């Protein structure tokens, strides 16, 4: 091997090729070192977002998931309700609280490169509502409680009156009570007219009676009976007079 190396270095062309390759390698190494130094010196700063969740009665709310930017960052509260997001870059971030019992508002957090430790925070009770500035570190309380079940309504008289069958029963009882009193103040002629109307209604509801009445009209029997009834009524009136 030493003999081969000595032969390569004796030829000037081979030595020039080796030297050029070494210079290229040193140049690449130098440029990579400069690039890493530039990235380290000009790296983007990151910060942390921390706060606490409380229940309406003031007790801490633990084991609750929180997300920033719809899942880009995620964390959970600890036993005392505290949470922390690490390595959050500068910009405007949206914080959401995911809890199955309470409804929290959305928090918009603005992190600036020159003030990563003191972000500006704004809370929205619900999307589209008026913004409310809040202090940092965050202390978030629920604005409402979810209700998944509806109470069964109790028995009430108003609920019974909404039933159409109950209304029909009440009207029928009222008519049964008022009809005799209405009949007392009526004349005999009015009573007879009422009876005829009731008979006509019964004939309409009963198809067999309707057929009999039609057959009587066609044969003339019903007309004779009606004329006899009219004569009897006139005789009764004359006797009374």
Short mmCIF file of N, CA and C in Angstrom, two decimals, residues 49-54 61-78 81-86 94-99 104-107 109 138-141:
data_model
loop_
_atom_site.label_atom_id
_atom_site.label_comp_id
_atom_site.label_asym_id
_atom_site.label_seq_id
_atom_site.Cartn_x
_atom_site.Cartn_y
_atom_site.Cartn_z
N UNK A 49 -47.60 28.90 28.08
CA UNK A 49 -48.92 29.44 28.44
C UNK A 49 -49.44 28.60 29.60
N UNK A 50 -49.73 29.25 30.70
CA UNK A 50 -50.18 28.53 31.89
C UNK A 50 -51.40 29.21 32.48
N UNK A 51 -52.11 28.45 33.28
CA UNK A 51 -53.32 28.97 33.91
C UNK A 51 -53.94 27.93 34.82
N UNK A 52 -55.22 28.17 35.16
CA UNK A 52 -55.91 27.30 36.11
C UNK A 52 -57.39 27.27 35.77
N UNK A 53 -58.02 26.10 35.94
CA UNK A 53 -59.46 25.93 35.74
C UNK A 53 -60.14 25.76 37.09
N UNK A 54 -61.25 26.47 37.29
CA UNK A 54 -62.01 26.38 38.53
C UNK A 54 -63.47 26.05 38.23
N UNK A 61 -60.74 22.24 38.92
CA UNK A 61 -61.30 21.29 37.95
C UNK A 61 -60.13 20.51 37.35
N UNK A 62 -60.01 19.26 37.73
CA UNK A 62 -58.87 18.45 37.30
C UNK A 62 -59.25 17.53 36.14
N UNK A 63 -58.23 16.95 35.53
CA UNK A 63 -58.38 15.97 34.43
C UNK A 63 -59.30 16.54 33.35
N UNK A 64 -58.98 17.71 32.88
CA UNK A 64 -59.73 18.35 31.80
C UNK A 64 -58.77 18.69 30.67
N UNK A 65 -59.17 18.36 29.45
CA UNK A 65 -58.31 18.55 28.28
C UNK A 65 -58.44 19.98 27.76
N UNK A 66 -57.30 20.57 27.40
CA UNK A 66 -57.24 21.90 26.79
C UNK A 66 -56.43 21.81 25.51
N UNK A 67 -56.83 22.56 24.50
CA UNK A 67 -56.11 22.56 23.22
C UNK A 67 -55.88 23.99 22.77
N UNK A 68 -54.84 24.17 21.97
CA UNK A 68 -54.53 25.45 21.34
C UNK A 68 -54.52 25.23 19.82
N UNK A 69 -55.20 26.14 19.12
CA UNK A 69 -55.28 26.09 17.66
C UNK A 69 -55.86 24.77 17.17
N UNK A 70 -56.95 24.36 17.82
CA UNK A 70 -57.72 23.17 17.41
C UNK A 70 -56.87 21.90 17.39
N UNK A 71 -56.02 21.75 18.41
CA UNK A 71 -55.26 20.51 18.56
C UNK A 71 -53.79 20.60 18.23
N UNK A 72 -53.29 21.77 17.82
CA UNK A 72 -51.85 21.90 17.55
C UNK A 72 -51.05 21.68 18.83
N UNK A 73 -51.55 22.19 19.95
CA UNK A 73 -50.97 21.93 21.27
C UNK A 73 -52.08 21.37 22.16
N UNK A 74 -51.74 20.44 23.02
CA UNK A 74 -52.73 19.81 23.88
C UNK A 74 -52.13 19.51 25.24
N UNK A 75 -52.95 19.63 26.29
CA UNK A 75 -52.50 19.33 27.64
C UNK A 75 -53.72 19.05 28.52
N UNK A 76 -53.46 18.63 29.77
CA UNK A 76 -54.51 18.33 30.74
C UNK A 76 -54.22 19.07 32.04
N UNK A 77 -55.26 19.32 32.80
CA UNK A 77 -55.07 19.95 34.11
C UNK A 77 -54.63 18.89 35.13
N UNK A 78 -53.90 19.34 36.12
CA UNK A 78 -53.44 18.43 37.18
C UNK A 78 -54.46 18.39 38.32
N UNK A 81 -55.97 21.69 39.26
CA UNK A 81 -56.59 22.44 38.18
C UNK A 81 -55.64 23.28 37.34
N UNK A 82 -54.32 23.15 37.52
CA UNK A 82 -53.38 23.96 36.75
C UNK A 82 -52.99 23.26 35.46
N UNK A 83 -52.64 24.07 34.45
CA UNK A 83 -52.22 23.53 33.15
C UNK A 83 -51.10 24.41 32.62
N UNK A 84 -50.27 23.82 31.70
CA UNK A 84 -49.15 24.54 31.09
C UNK A 84 -48.93 24.00 29.68
N UNK A 85 -48.81 24.93 28.73
CA UNK A 85 -48.40 24.60 27.36
C UNK A 85 -46.95 25.04 27.20
N UNK A 86 -46.08 24.13 26.74
CA UNK A 86 -44.66 24.43 26.58
C UNK A 86 -44.32 24.62 25.11
N UNK A 94 -55.58 30.34 19.78
CA UNK A 94 -56.93 30.17 20.30
C UNK A 94 -56.96 28.98 21.25
N UNK A 95 -57.35 29.23 22.51
CA UNK A 95 -57.38 28.19 23.53
C UNK A 95 -58.82 27.74 23.75
N UNK A 96 -59.04 26.40 23.77
CA UNK A 96 -60.36 25.81 24.01
C UNK A 96 -60.28 24.85 25.18
N UNK A 97 -61.34 24.83 25.98
CA UNK A 97 -61.45 23.91 27.12
C UNK A 97 -62.51 22.88 26.77
N UNK A 98 -62.16 21.59 26.90
CA UNK A 98 -63.07 20.50 26.55
C UNK A 98 -63.49 19.79 27.84
N UNK A 99 -64.72 20.08 28.27
CA UNK A 99 -65.25 19.46 29.47
C UNK A 99 -66.69 19.05 29.21
N UNK A 104 -66.99 26.42 28.86
CA UNK A 104 -66.03 27.50 29.03
C UNK A 104 -65.99 28.35 27.75
N UNK A 105 -65.57 29.59 27.91
CA UNK A 105 -65.39 30.46 26.76
C UNK A 105 -64.08 30.20 26.05
N UNK A 106 -63.96 30.72 24.83
CA UNK A 106 -62.72 30.64 24.08
C UNK A 106 -61.81 31.82 24.46
N UNK A 107 -60.52 31.53 24.53
CA UNK A 107 -59.53 32.55 24.92
C UNK A 107 -58.57 32.74 23.76
N UNK A 109 -55.07 34.30 22.66
CA UNK A 109 -53.81 34.67 23.31
C UNK A 109 -52.84 35.17 22.25
N UNK A 138 -53.80 32.70 33.40
CA UNK A 138 -55.23 32.56 33.18
C UNK A 138 -55.90 31.88 34.36
N UNK A 139 -57.08 32.39 34.72
CA UNK A 139 -57.96 31.75 35.69
C UNK A 139 -59.35 31.68 35.06
N UNK A 140 -59.71 30.50 34.59
CA UNK A 140 -60.93 30.34 33.80
C UNK A 140 -62.00 29.65 34.62
N UNK A 141 -63.21 30.20 34.55
CA UNK A 141 -64.39 29.64 35.20
C UNK A 141 -65.45 29.34 34.15
#
